[in-house]
Short mmCIF file of C-alpha atoms and ligand atoms in Angstrom, two decimals:
data_model
loop_
_atom_site.label_atom_id
_atom_site.label_comp_id
_atom_site.label_asym_id
_atom_site.label_seq_id
_atom_site.Cartn_x
_atom_site.Cartn_y
_atom_site.Cartn_z
CA MET A 274 -30.65 52.18 57.95
CA VAL A 275 -28.22 50.17 56.35
CA ARG A 276 -26.45 47.58 58.54
CA GLN A 277 -22.70 47.58 58.16
CA SER A 278 -20.17 44.92 58.81
CA SER A 279 -16.53 44.84 59.66
CA LEU A 280 -15.89 42.06 57.00
CA VAL A 281 -17.48 41.98 53.45
CA VAL A 282 -17.12 39.28 50.98
CA VAL A 283 -18.08 40.19 47.55
CA ALA A 284 -18.55 37.35 45.06
CA ASN A 285 -20.68 37.13 41.78
CA ARG A 286 -23.02 34.52 43.30
CA LEU A 287 -24.82 34.44 46.51
CA PRO A 288 -25.05 31.07 48.31
CA LEU A 289 -28.86 31.11 48.21
CA ASP A 290 -31.14 29.58 45.88
CA ASP A 291 -35.00 28.90 45.85
CA ASN A 292 -34.32 25.21 45.87
CA ALA A 293 -38.09 24.47 46.97
CA ALA A 294 -37.43 21.90 49.88
CA PRO A 295 -40.68 19.80 50.47
CA ASP A 296 -41.52 21.89 53.62
CA GLY A 297 -41.71 25.02 51.52
CA ALA A 298 -38.54 26.42 53.01
CA CYS A 299 -35.42 27.70 50.88
CA GLU A 300 -32.10 26.01 51.47
CA TRP A 301 -28.59 27.18 51.56
CA ARG A 302 -27.47 27.04 48.09
CA ARG A 303 -24.63 24.67 47.64
CA SER A 304 -24.11 25.45 43.79
CA PRO A 305 -22.07 23.07 41.82
CA GLY A 306 -18.93 25.43 41.85
CA GLY A 307 -15.79 25.69 43.64
CA LEU A 308 -16.21 29.25 44.95
CA THR A 309 -19.65 28.89 46.94
CA SER A 310 -18.37 25.50 48.09
CA ALA A 311 -15.47 27.01 49.63
CA LEU A 312 -16.78 30.09 51.25
CA HIS A 313 -20.11 28.43 52.39
CA THR A 314 -18.50 26.78 55.54
CA ILE A 315 -16.56 29.81 56.63
CA LEU A 316 -19.22 32.30 56.19
CA GLU A 317 -21.91 30.52 57.66
CA GLN A 318 -20.48 30.91 60.96
CA THR A 319 -18.74 34.34 60.77
CA PRO A 320 -20.20 37.90 61.34
CA ALA A 321 -20.03 39.30 57.83
CA THR A 322 -21.89 40.43 54.92
CA TRP A 323 -21.96 38.65 51.38
CA VAL A 324 -22.37 40.90 48.69
CA GLY A 325 -23.55 39.03 45.54
CA TRP A 326 -26.07 38.17 42.55
CA ALA A 327 -29.18 36.26 43.77
CA GLY A 328 -29.42 34.36 40.36
CA GLY A 329 -32.54 35.87 38.95
CA LEU A 330 -33.15 38.86 36.81
CA GLY A 331 -34.53 42.26 37.43
CA PRO A 332 -34.61 43.95 40.75
CA ALA A 333 -32.66 42.33 43.62
CA PRO A 334 -35.17 40.62 46.37
CA ALA A 335 -34.88 41.36 49.94
CA LEU A 336 -32.95 38.60 51.57
CA PRO A 337 -33.03 37.89 55.35
CA ASP A 338 -29.82 37.17 57.34
CA ILE A 339 -28.46 33.44 57.51
CA GLY A 340 -27.16 32.83 60.82
CA SER A 341 -24.56 35.52 61.55
CA LEU A 342 -24.21 36.15 57.75
CA ARG A 343 -25.93 39.18 56.12
CA ILE A 344 -26.97 38.91 52.50
CA ARG A 345 -26.85 41.94 50.34
CA PRO A 346 -28.20 41.21 46.65
CA VAL A 347 -27.03 42.77 43.66
CA ALA A 348 -29.55 43.05 40.78
CA LEU A 349 -28.68 42.05 37.12
CA SER A 350 -30.88 42.75 33.94
CA GLU A 351 -31.15 40.28 31.21
CA THR A 352 -28.62 42.55 28.80
CA GLU A 353 -26.19 42.59 31.89
CA LEU A 354 -26.34 39.04 32.43
CA ARG A 355 -25.56 38.47 28.77
CA GLY A 356 -22.70 41.27 28.72
CA TYR A 357 -21.07 40.84 32.24
CA TYR A 358 -21.40 37.21 33.27
CA GLU A 359 -22.10 35.14 30.07
CA GLY A 360 -20.19 37.59 27.81
CA PHE A 361 -16.93 39.38 29.55
CA ALA A 362 -16.52 36.89 32.36
CA ASN A 363 -17.32 33.63 30.89
CA SER A 364 -16.65 33.76 27.36
CA THR A 365 -13.49 36.28 27.32
CA LEU A 366 -11.83 36.01 30.72
CA TRP A 367 -12.61 32.24 31.60
CA PRO A 368 -11.23 30.88 28.10
CA LEU A 369 -8.18 33.30 28.32
CA TYR A 370 -7.44 32.43 31.84
CA HIS A 371 -7.55 28.66 31.16
CA ASP A 372 -4.91 28.62 28.24
CA ALA A 373 -7.33 29.47 25.72
CA VAL A 374 -8.35 25.78 25.46
CA GLU A 375 -11.56 27.46 23.69
CA PRO A 376 -10.75 30.54 21.86
CA PRO A 377 -11.79 33.82 24.02
CA VAL A 378 -14.18 35.88 22.42
CA PHE A 379 -13.24 39.74 22.27
CA ASP A 380 -16.71 41.84 22.19
CA ARG A 381 -16.26 45.60 22.63
CA ASP A 382 -19.88 45.86 24.06
CA TRP A 383 -19.35 43.42 26.88
CA TRP A 384 -16.62 45.69 28.38
CA GLU A 385 -19.15 48.46 28.92
CA THR A 386 -21.46 46.02 30.66
CA TYR A 387 -18.77 44.45 32.75
CA GLN A 388 -17.54 47.98 33.94
CA ALA A 389 -21.08 49.04 34.85
CA VAL A 390 -21.84 45.80 36.83
CA ASN A 391 -18.34 46.06 38.56
CA VAL A 392 -19.20 49.68 39.44
CA ARG A 393 -22.62 48.36 40.98
CA PHE A 394 -20.87 45.76 43.20
CA ALA A 395 -18.48 48.35 44.43
CA GLN A 396 -21.25 50.54 45.28
CA ALA A 397 -23.26 47.96 47.22
CA THR A 398 -19.95 47.17 48.84
CA ALA A 399 -19.23 50.61 50.07
CA GLU A 400 -22.76 50.94 51.52
CA VAL A 401 -22.49 47.88 53.68
CA ALA A 402 -18.88 48.18 54.79
CA GLU A 403 -18.09 49.81 58.24
CA ALA A 404 -15.42 52.39 58.69
CA GLY A 405 -12.10 50.68 58.23
CA ALA A 406 -13.73 47.24 57.41
CA ALA A 407 -12.00 44.37 55.37
CA VAL A 408 -13.35 43.61 52.15
CA TRP A 409 -12.60 40.23 50.41
CA VAL A 410 -13.42 40.30 46.89
CA GLN A 411 -13.76 36.91 44.93
CA ASP A 412 -12.92 35.86 41.44
CA TYR A 413 -12.47 37.17 37.84
CA HIS A 414 -16.11 38.52 37.65
CA LEU A 415 -15.11 41.12 39.86
CA SER A 416 -11.54 42.07 38.84
CA LEU A 417 -12.33 45.87 38.63
CA VAL A 418 -14.20 46.13 42.14
CA PRO A 419 -10.86 46.66 44.18
CA ARG A 420 -10.14 49.70 42.07
CA TYR A 421 -13.50 51.12 42.03
CA LEU A 422 -13.95 50.42 45.70
CA ARG A 423 -10.72 52.03 46.79
CA ALA A 424 -11.84 55.06 44.87
CA LEU A 425 -15.27 55.27 46.88
CA ARG A 426 -13.80 54.28 50.22
CA PRO A 427 -10.07 54.66 50.75
CA ASP A 428 -10.55 53.77 54.36
CA LEU A 429 -11.01 49.95 53.55
CA LEU A 430 -8.72 47.09 53.59
CA ILE A 431 -9.21 45.35 50.34
CA GLY A 432 -8.30 41.76 49.40
CA PHE A 433 -8.99 40.09 45.94
CA PHE A 434 -8.72 36.27 45.41
CA LEU A 435 -8.77 34.52 42.04
CA HIS A 436 -10.17 31.37 42.23
CA VAL A 437 -8.96 30.52 38.61
CA PRO A 438 -5.60 30.36 36.95
CA PHE A 439 -3.79 33.66 36.17
CA PRO A 440 -2.55 33.13 32.56
CA PRO A 441 0.98 33.69 31.26
CA PRO A 442 1.86 37.05 30.19
CA GLU A 443 1.89 36.24 26.60
CA LEU A 444 -1.93 35.10 26.56
CA PHE A 445 -3.00 37.85 29.03
CA MET A 446 -1.36 40.37 26.31
CA GLN A 447 -4.27 39.35 24.04
CA LEU A 448 -6.93 41.19 26.24
CA PRO A 449 -7.89 44.39 24.62
CA ARG A 450 -8.55 45.74 28.02
CA ARG A 451 -5.57 44.33 29.55
CA ILE A 452 -4.11 47.49 31.45
CA GLU A 453 -7.62 48.37 32.90
CA LEU A 454 -8.13 44.81 34.13
CA LEU A 455 -4.65 44.36 35.72
CA ARG A 456 -5.20 48.19 37.30
CA GLY A 457 -8.46 46.92 38.51
CA MET A 458 -7.19 43.90 40.55
CA LEU A 459 -4.28 45.72 41.73
CA GLY A 460 -6.53 48.41 43.52
CA ALA A 461 -6.47 45.74 46.35
CA ASP A 462 -4.13 45.61 49.25
CA LEU A 463 -3.33 41.74 48.70
CA VAL A 464 -3.87 39.92 45.59
CA GLY A 465 -4.23 36.11 46.23
CA PHE A 466 -3.90 33.25 43.82
CA GLN A 467 -3.98 29.55 43.77
CA ARG A 468 -0.51 28.83 42.67
CA PRO A 469 2.92 30.69 42.83
CA GLN A 470 3.18 30.82 39.13
CA ALA A 471 0.09 33.29 38.85
CA ALA A 472 1.66 35.79 41.26
CA HIS A 473 4.82 35.46 38.99
CA ASN A 474 2.79 36.30 35.95
CA VAL A 475 1.19 39.28 37.23
CA ALA A 476 4.45 40.66 38.53
CA GLN A 477 5.80 40.47 35.01
CA LEU A 478 2.82 42.14 33.69
CA ALA A 479 2.70 44.95 36.21
CA ALA A 480 6.40 45.74 35.30
CA LYS A 481 5.62 45.69 31.82
CA LEU A 482 2.32 47.29 31.36
CA LEU A 483 2.23 49.66 34.43
CA ALA A 484 5.84 50.40 34.87
CA ALA A 485 5.78 49.00 38.40
CA GLN A 486 8.59 47.50 40.52
CA SER A 487 7.61 44.01 41.26
CA THR A 488 8.82 40.86 43.02
CA ASP A 489 6.82 37.71 42.93
CA ASP A 490 5.10 38.99 46.52
CA GLN A 491 5.14 42.53 46.11
CA ILE A 492 4.26 45.20 43.55
CA THR A 493 5.07 48.88 43.77
CA LEU A 494 3.04 50.88 41.47
CA ALA A 495 4.01 54.15 39.95
CA ASP A 496 2.16 56.29 42.37
CA GLY A 497 3.96 54.52 45.14
CA ARG A 498 1.21 52.33 46.59
CA GLN A 499 2.23 48.94 47.38
CA VAL A 500 0.05 45.60 46.74
CA ARG A 501 1.32 42.45 48.13
CA THR A 502 0.57 38.97 46.14
CA GLY A 503 0.89 35.51 47.06
CA ALA A 504 -0.37 32.01 46.65
CA PHE A 505 -3.02 30.52 48.82
CA PRO A 506 -4.43 27.43 47.59
CA VAL A 507 -8.06 27.00 48.35
CA SER A 508 -9.31 23.77 49.99
CA ILE A 509 -12.45 22.00 51.19
CA ASP A 510 -14.56 21.49 54.43
CA VAL A 511 -12.66 18.32 55.27
CA ALA A 512 -14.53 17.80 58.36
CA GLU A 513 -18.00 17.89 56.57
CA MET A 514 -16.95 15.81 53.89
CA GLN A 515 -15.47 13.18 56.50
CA SER A 516 -18.35 13.18 58.31
CA LEU A 517 -20.64 12.70 55.61
CA ALA A 518 -18.76 9.75 54.25
CA ARG A 519 -18.95 8.24 57.73
CA ARG A 520 -22.69 8.09 57.90
CA PRO A 521 -24.21 4.79 57.75
CA SER A 522 -26.79 5.89 55.37
CA VAL A 523 -23.85 7.21 53.08
CA VAL A 524 -21.97 3.67 53.29
CA THR A 525 -25.18 1.88 52.80
CA ARG A 526 -25.85 4.00 49.58
CA ALA A 527 -22.40 3.30 48.40
CA ARG A 528 -22.95 -0.39 48.51
CA GLN A 529 -26.34 -0.03 46.70
CA LEU A 530 -24.66 2.07 43.93
CA ARG A 531 -22.14 -0.67 43.33
CA ARG A 532 -24.81 -3.28 43.04
CA ASP A 533 -27.01 -1.00 40.75
CA LEU A 534 -23.85 -0.77 38.63
CA GLY A 535 -23.74 -4.56 38.05
CA GLU A 536 -20.88 -5.17 40.81
CA PRO A 537 -18.06 -4.46 38.35
CA ARG A 538 -14.41 -5.24 39.19
CA ARG A 539 -13.60 -1.41 38.75
CA VAL A 540 -15.56 1.55 38.95
CA LEU A 541 -14.05 4.92 37.50
CA LEU A 542 -15.64 8.03 38.58
CA SER A 543 -15.59 11.72 37.42
CA VAL A 544 -17.53 14.60 38.87
CA ASP A 545 -17.16 18.06 37.12
CA ARG A 546 -19.24 20.85 35.98
CA LEU A 547 -19.97 20.50 32.21
CA ASP A 548 -16.97 22.73 31.17
CA TYR A 549 -14.63 22.44 28.25
CA THR A 550 -11.72 23.02 30.75
CA LYS A 551 -12.38 19.74 32.46
CA GLY A 552 -11.07 17.51 29.91
CA ILE A 553 -14.04 15.26 29.87
CA GLU A 554 -13.53 14.49 26.05
CA HIS A 555 -10.02 13.55 26.63
CA ARG A 556 -10.90 11.05 29.19
CA LEU A 557 -13.70 9.61 27.14
CA THR A 558 -11.28 9.11 24.19
CA ALA A 559 -8.87 7.14 26.79
CA TYR A 560 -11.57 5.06 27.82
CA SER A 561 -13.05 4.14 24.44
CA GLU A 562 -9.69 3.20 23.10
CA LEU A 563 -9.14 0.94 26.19
CA LEU A 564 -12.18 -0.85 25.34
CA ARG A 565 -11.41 -0.78 21.53
CA ASP A 566 -8.02 -2.15 22.24
CA GLY A 567 -9.41 -4.98 24.38
CA ARG A 568 -6.97 -3.80 27.44
CA ILE A 569 -10.50 -3.37 29.58
CA LYS A 570 -14.06 -4.92 29.27
CA VAL A 571 -17.45 -3.34 29.88
CA ARG A 572 -18.37 -6.13 32.37
CA ASP A 573 -15.27 -5.47 34.52
CA THR A 574 -14.75 -1.64 34.33
CA VAL A 575 -17.72 0.80 34.43
CA VAL A 576 -17.34 4.58 34.04
CA VAL A 577 -19.71 6.91 36.03
CA GLN A 578 -19.46 10.53 34.57
CA VAL A 579 -21.35 13.28 36.62
CA ALA A 580 -21.57 16.30 34.44
CA VAL A 581 -23.69 18.88 35.97
CA PRO A 582 -25.09 21.53 33.73
CA SER A 583 -23.29 24.79 33.47
CA ARG A 584 -23.46 28.28 31.74
CA GLU A 585 -25.97 26.73 29.44
CA ARG A 586 -26.74 29.79 27.47
CA VAL A 587 -23.02 30.08 26.40
CA ASP A 588 -22.61 28.73 22.87
CA SER A 589 -19.34 26.82 23.73
CA TYR A 590 -20.98 25.05 26.42
CA ARG A 591 -24.00 24.21 24.54
CA ALA A 592 -21.67 22.71 21.87
CA LEU A 593 -19.57 20.82 24.26
CA ARG A 594 -22.60 19.25 25.95
CA ASP A 595 -23.67 18.08 22.26
CA ARG A 596 -20.29 16.59 21.64
CA ILE A 597 -19.99 14.80 24.98
CA GLU A 598 -23.62 13.31 24.73
CA GLY A 599 -22.80 12.32 21.32
CA GLU A 600 -19.69 10.47 22.27
CA VAL A 601 -21.23 9.05 25.33
CA GLY A 602 -24.18 7.51 23.10
CA ARG A 603 -21.52 6.22 20.58
CA ILE A 604 -19.42 4.47 23.29
CA ASN A 605 -22.51 2.90 24.88
CA GLY A 606 -23.90 2.09 21.46
CA GLU A 607 -20.74 0.45 20.39
CA TYR A 608 -19.53 -1.46 23.65
CA GLY A 609 -22.87 -1.66 26.00
CA ARG A 610 -24.96 -4.42 26.17
CA VAL A 611 -28.71 -4.82 27.46
CA GLY A 612 -28.33 -3.95 31.21
CA GLU A 613 -24.57 -3.09 30.88
CA ALA A 614 -23.81 0.27 29.98
CA ALA A 615 -20.25 1.26 29.42
CA ILE A 616 -20.73 4.89 30.80
CA HIS A 617 -23.29 6.02 33.26
CA TYR A 618 -23.78 9.60 32.37
CA LEU A 619 -25.55 11.86 34.99
CA ASN A 620 -26.27 15.55 33.94
CA GLN A 621 -27.85 16.46 37.21
CA PRO A 622 -26.94 18.24 40.48
CA PHE A 623 -26.71 15.89 43.41
CA ASP A 624 -26.78 16.68 47.19
CA ARG A 625 -23.45 16.43 49.37
CA ALA A 626 -24.56 12.83 50.83
CA GLU A 627 -25.05 11.55 47.23
CA LEU A 628 -21.69 12.85 46.08
CA ALA A 629 -19.96 11.49 49.18
CA ALA A 630 -21.65 8.05 48.56
CA LEU A 631 -20.21 8.27 44.86
CA TYR A 632 -16.82 9.07 46.07
CA ARG A 633 -16.92 5.89 48.21
CA THR A 634 -18.01 3.73 45.33
CA ALA A 635 -15.28 4.74 43.12
CA ASP A 636 -12.04 2.49 42.72
CA VAL A 637 -10.55 5.21 40.66
CA MET A 638 -11.44 8.91 40.46
CA VAL A 639 -10.47 10.37 37.34
CA VAL A 640 -9.83 14.24 37.37
CA THR A 641 -8.32 15.56 33.96
CA PRO A 642 -8.85 19.10 33.55
CA LEU A 643 -6.72 20.69 30.80
CA ARG A 644 -6.29 23.63 33.27
CA ASP A 645 -8.03 24.40 36.57
CA GLY A 646 -7.37 26.84 39.26
CA MET A 647 -7.64 24.13 42.02
CA ASN A 648 -10.31 21.51 41.49
CA LEU A 649 -12.01 20.97 44.77
CA VAL A 650 -13.71 17.57 43.55
CA ALA A 651 -10.05 15.88 43.84
CA LYS A 652 -9.91 17.07 47.47
CA GLU A 653 -13.47 15.79 48.22
CA PHE A 654 -12.59 12.36 46.94
CA VAL A 655 -9.41 12.08 49.06
CA ALA A 656 -11.53 13.55 52.15
CA ALA A 657 -14.48 11.01 51.67
CA ARG A 658 -11.92 7.86 51.62
CA GLU A 659 -12.10 7.19 55.33
CA ASP A 660 -11.35 3.53 54.27
CA GLY A 661 -7.92 4.53 52.80
CA ALA A 662 -8.68 2.81 49.59
CA GLY A 663 -9.32 4.30 46.04
CA ALA A 664 -6.92 5.71 43.50
CA LEU A 665 -6.85 9.47 42.41
CA VAL A 666 -5.77 10.12 38.69
CA LEU A 667 -5.14 13.68 38.72
CA SER A 668 -4.05 16.08 35.89
CA GLU A 669 -0.83 17.89 36.40
CA PHE A 670 -2.58 21.02 35.07
CA ALA A 671 -4.95 21.31 38.28
CA GLY A 672 -3.81 23.35 41.12
CA ALA A 673 -4.40 20.59 43.40
CA ALA A 674 -1.61 18.55 41.74
CA ASP A 675 0.88 20.98 43.65
CA GLU A 676 -0.54 19.35 47.02
CA LEU A 677 -1.84 15.81 46.17
CA GLN A 678 1.47 14.53 44.87
CA ASP A 679 0.73 11.17 45.68
CA ALA A 680 -2.05 11.07 43.09
CA PHE A 681 -1.23 9.23 39.91
CA LEU A 682 -0.38 12.29 38.14
CA VAL A 683 -1.17 12.64 34.31
CA ASN A 684 -0.92 14.81 31.29
CA PRO A 685 -4.52 14.67 29.84
CA HIS A 686 -3.34 15.86 26.41
CA ASP A 687 -1.13 12.62 26.26
CA VAL A 688 -4.02 10.17 25.54
CA ASP A 689 -1.54 7.20 25.63
CA GLY A 690 -0.20 8.20 28.84
CA LEU A 691 -3.55 8.81 30.22
CA LYS A 692 -4.46 5.20 29.05
CA ASP A 693 -1.32 3.73 30.71
CA THR A 694 -2.05 5.71 33.96
CA LEU A 695 -5.75 4.75 34.07
CA LEU A 696 -4.62 1.03 33.91
CA ARG A 697 -1.82 1.54 36.43
CA ALA A 698 -4.44 3.01 38.98
CA MET A 699 -7.07 0.16 38.42
CA ARG A 700 -4.19 -2.49 38.85
CA ALA A 701 -2.23 -0.76 41.70
CA GLU A 702 -1.73 -2.95 44.96
CA PRO A 703 -3.84 -2.06 47.70
CA ALA A 704 -0.99 -1.52 50.10
CA ASP A 705 0.38 1.09 47.51
CA LEU A 706 -3.00 2.76 47.21
CA ARG A 707 -3.46 2.80 50.92
CA ALA A 708 -0.04 4.64 51.45
CA ARG A 709 -0.73 7.32 48.79
CA MET A 710 -4.28 7.72 50.06
CA GLY A 711 -2.88 8.06 53.68
CA ALA A 712 -0.38 10.77 52.54
CA MET A 713 -2.88 12.64 50.66
CA ARG A 714 -5.40 12.63 53.79
CA GLU A 715 -2.54 13.77 56.21
CA HIS A 716 -2.05 16.87 53.91
CA LEU A 717 -5.68 17.61 53.75
CA ARG A 718 -6.12 17.33 57.68
CA GLY A 719 -3.77 20.49 57.95
CA HIS A 720 -4.95 22.50 54.88
CA ASP A 721 -8.65 22.71 55.12
CA ILE A 722 -10.96 25.49 54.09
CA ILE A 723 -10.57 27.39 57.45
CA ALA A 724 -7.02 27.09 57.18
CA TRP A 725 -7.21 28.79 53.78
CA ALA A 726 -9.24 31.70 54.87
CA ARG A 727 -7.19 32.05 58.18
CA ALA A 728 -3.94 32.21 56.04
CA TYR A 729 -5.37 34.68 53.55
CA LEU A 730 -7.17 36.93 56.22
CA THR A 731 -3.95 37.05 58.42
CA ALA A 732 -1.95 38.06 55.39
CA LEU A 733 -4.45 40.83 54.80
CA ASP A 734 -4.51 41.91 58.40
CA ASP A 735 -1.79 40.61 60.59
CA SER A 736 -3.38 41.93 63.69
CA GLY A 737 -5.48 38.65 63.80
CA ARG A 738 -8.56 40.75 64.16
CA LEU A 739 -10.30 38.98 61.03
CA ALA A 740 -8.79 35.50 61.43
CA ASN A 741 -9.99 35.36 64.89
CA GLN A 742 -13.80 35.56 63.71
CA LEU A 743 -13.36 32.35 61.84
CA PRO A 744 -14.53 28.94 63.10
CA LEU A 745 -11.54 26.71 64.39
CA ALA A 746 -10.08 24.37 61.73
CA GLY A 747 -11.86 20.94 61.99
CA GLY A 748 -13.19 22.04 65.35
CA PRO A 749 -16.51 21.74 67.12
CA LYS A 750 -17.96 24.65 65.20
CA ALA A 751 -16.98 23.07 62.14
CA ARG A 752 -18.37 19.84 62.93
CA GLY A 753 -21.56 21.42 64.26
CA ALA A 754 -21.88 22.98 60.67
CA ALA A 755 -21.40 19.68 58.98
CA ALA A 756 -24.15 18.09 60.90
CA LYS A 757 -26.38 21.01 60.19
CA ALA A 758 -26.90 20.22 56.67
CA ARG A 759 -28.84 23.30 55.67
CA ALA A 760 -29.89 26.72 57.04
CA ILE A 761 -33.68 27.41 56.41
CA ILE A 762 -35.20 30.55 55.41
CA PRO A 763 -38.92 31.41 54.98
CA ARG A 764 -39.93 30.28 51.60
CA SER A 765 -41.81 33.76 50.98
CA ARG A 766 -38.70 35.71 51.32
CA SER A 767 -36.68 33.35 49.09
CA VAL A 768 -34.93 34.46 45.97
CA ALA A 769 -35.90 34.02 42.42
CA ARG A 770 -34.71 30.80 40.52
CA ARG A 771 -30.99 30.73 39.57
CA ARG A 772 -31.22 29.89 36.05
CA PRO A 773 -32.68 32.60 34.00
CA PRO A 774 -35.05 31.57 31.16
CA ALA A 775 -33.22 30.17 28.21
P1 ADP B 888 -15.49 24.64 39.65
O1 ADP B 888 -15.16 25.51 40.57
O2 ADP B 888 -14.65 24.93 38.24
O3 ADP B 888 -16.80 24.18 39.37
P2 ADP B 888 -14.36 22.44 41.58
O4 ADP B 888 -13.96 21.03 41.32
O5 ADP B 888 -13.27 23.24 42.27
O6 ADP B 888 -14.62 23.09 40.17
O7 ADP B 888 -15.48 22.64 42.28
C1 ADP B 888 -16.70 22.07 41.83
C2 ADP B 888 -17.60 22.04 43.00
O8 ADP B 888 -19.06 21.76 42.59
C3 ADP B 888 -17.24 20.80 44.05
O9 ADP B 888 -17.59 21.20 45.53
C4 ADP B 888 -18.31 19.81 43.67
O10 ADP B 888 -18.71 18.86 44.81
C5 ADP B 888 -19.61 20.41 43.22
N1 ADP B 888 -20.28 19.70 42.35
C6 ADP B 888 -19.82 19.14 41.22
N2 ADP B 888 -20.70 18.50 40.52
C7 ADP B 888 -21.79 18.50 41.47
C8 ADP B 888 -23.19 17.99 41.19
N3 ADP B 888 -23.42 17.19 40.09
N4 ADP B 888 -23.95 18.29 42.02
C9 ADP B 888 -23.56 19.00 43.20
N5 ADP B 888 -22.48 19.60 43.42
C10 ADP B 888 -21.48 19.47 42.35
O1 F6P B 889 -14.18 28.32 40.18
C1 F6P B 889 -14.48 29.21 39.22
C2 F6P B 889 -15.95 29.57 39.20
O2 F6P B 889 -16.28 30.29 38.21
C3 F6P B 889 -16.39 30.10 40.47
O3 F6P B 889 -16.48 31.26 40.68
C4 F6P B 889 -17.82 29.50 40.50
O4 F6P B 889 -17.95 28.84 41.81
C5 F6P B 889 -17.75 28.09 39.77
O5 F6P B 889 -16.61 28.56 38.92
C6 F6P B 889 -18.94 27.82 38.79
O6 F6P B 889 -19.38 28.77 38.07
P1 F6P B 889 -20.63 29.65 37.82
O7 F6P B 889 -20.80 30.46 38.98
O8 F6P B 889 -20.52 30.24 36.52
O9 F6P B 889 -21.92 28.62 37.79
#
């Protein structure tokens, strides 16, 4: 018999992966991506079901519960992975929604597959949702699920949250299937975004394409159904990052990292998925020009660029990797010396403790996306700086810039401005940095991931029924989860490896 839940979260990815721990167990997957990072904390402690793709190809594996969380895997075939995930989601919608910084690809066959996979997610969700349940659909991969689900199960309360930006109407209008896509999302009762501008864009489009009556917080469709919209900026597990950064082993590791880097005066750090939206090339140009102009020296200033592999079978990602690795090689070749690299480039995933140590090591955290829904890395850096030191250089095109106003805000397209800002951050007085960091940390304390989920779920259902299932913000349950770094499931029941064969 199918077990049903009163809260169902639907996301492309499940938080599980066959990570092959030394003891043969499989760990919670903390995939390098904002969505699973964000939802992990909340769901680990909430009675709910997570519907998602288990990362492999072919039939979905049977997966056990994880704590109070039930897992409902959805299968994808090789053709579906190409058409739905790599194609329509990540070669059409992803670039289109990120200001078309890479040209979006419009391929008619992908649309068919995207629809079919969204139907499958909706059907799986309909099976596991109990009568009157709340369903929270996540992100651009599943834009059509709210509408399909409403048709299957009109009794459900349906929320949709978009983790990425929603583009201005003039860009969205390029999408051949714009009407279906908009209708799909607006199948929800509540559509949440990272920034208020996104809700404004959708309101304009609903009026234009669907003849809806819209304001920035409510859309009344032609059939009279009402959809609420709003901004709910996502956040991180602040308690977890703080407790990690405080660990003596992490503090020691941070000191060690600094020694390994040759005790430079300034360490500049960036941590990104290797994605063309992250502005990695722009910051390499800025750094290289600062070296060329003699405004900084390799011995004094070292760059650490963590760029974790991402979507590696998509052409634009492969091409980006080649360009970046070529440029890193050129800069190191031109400005490095034996034992003194200009850039330490790390194309690998790290565990949370190592990330915390890296954050503690940095004098300047450089976050320069050309467009980003939020950017959780910026928030993680702030949460990790228990010592109150360190500077954050942050692109004004990241959602996080709305909240972290005490960062050194920058337009990454303006390379001269970026160079000047990097120097300002490197040379800032410790008292100035402390004041900025203090203000940003204060903001994060009141706006962690649990506060985000609470705000969204309360807006979805103001009886408090859903929000009351969540752990308390920064409270004992949250700290307990932080201490418990992983949940073990038996290896024999673990899922197929995440990355399909190239
Ligand atoms: P996006 O959602 O576009 O990937 P975010 O900055 O919002 O960008 O989220 C990235 C998440 O991935 C963060 O939680 C970050 O800690 C994690 N991450 C980034 N790089 C790595 C890495 N090399 N290893 C493990 N996790 C990583
Ligand atoms: O934040 C946007 C997003 O697509 C998330 O949905 C996901 O967590 C992250 O980027 C990583 O992407 P992917 O799931 O394609 O590895």
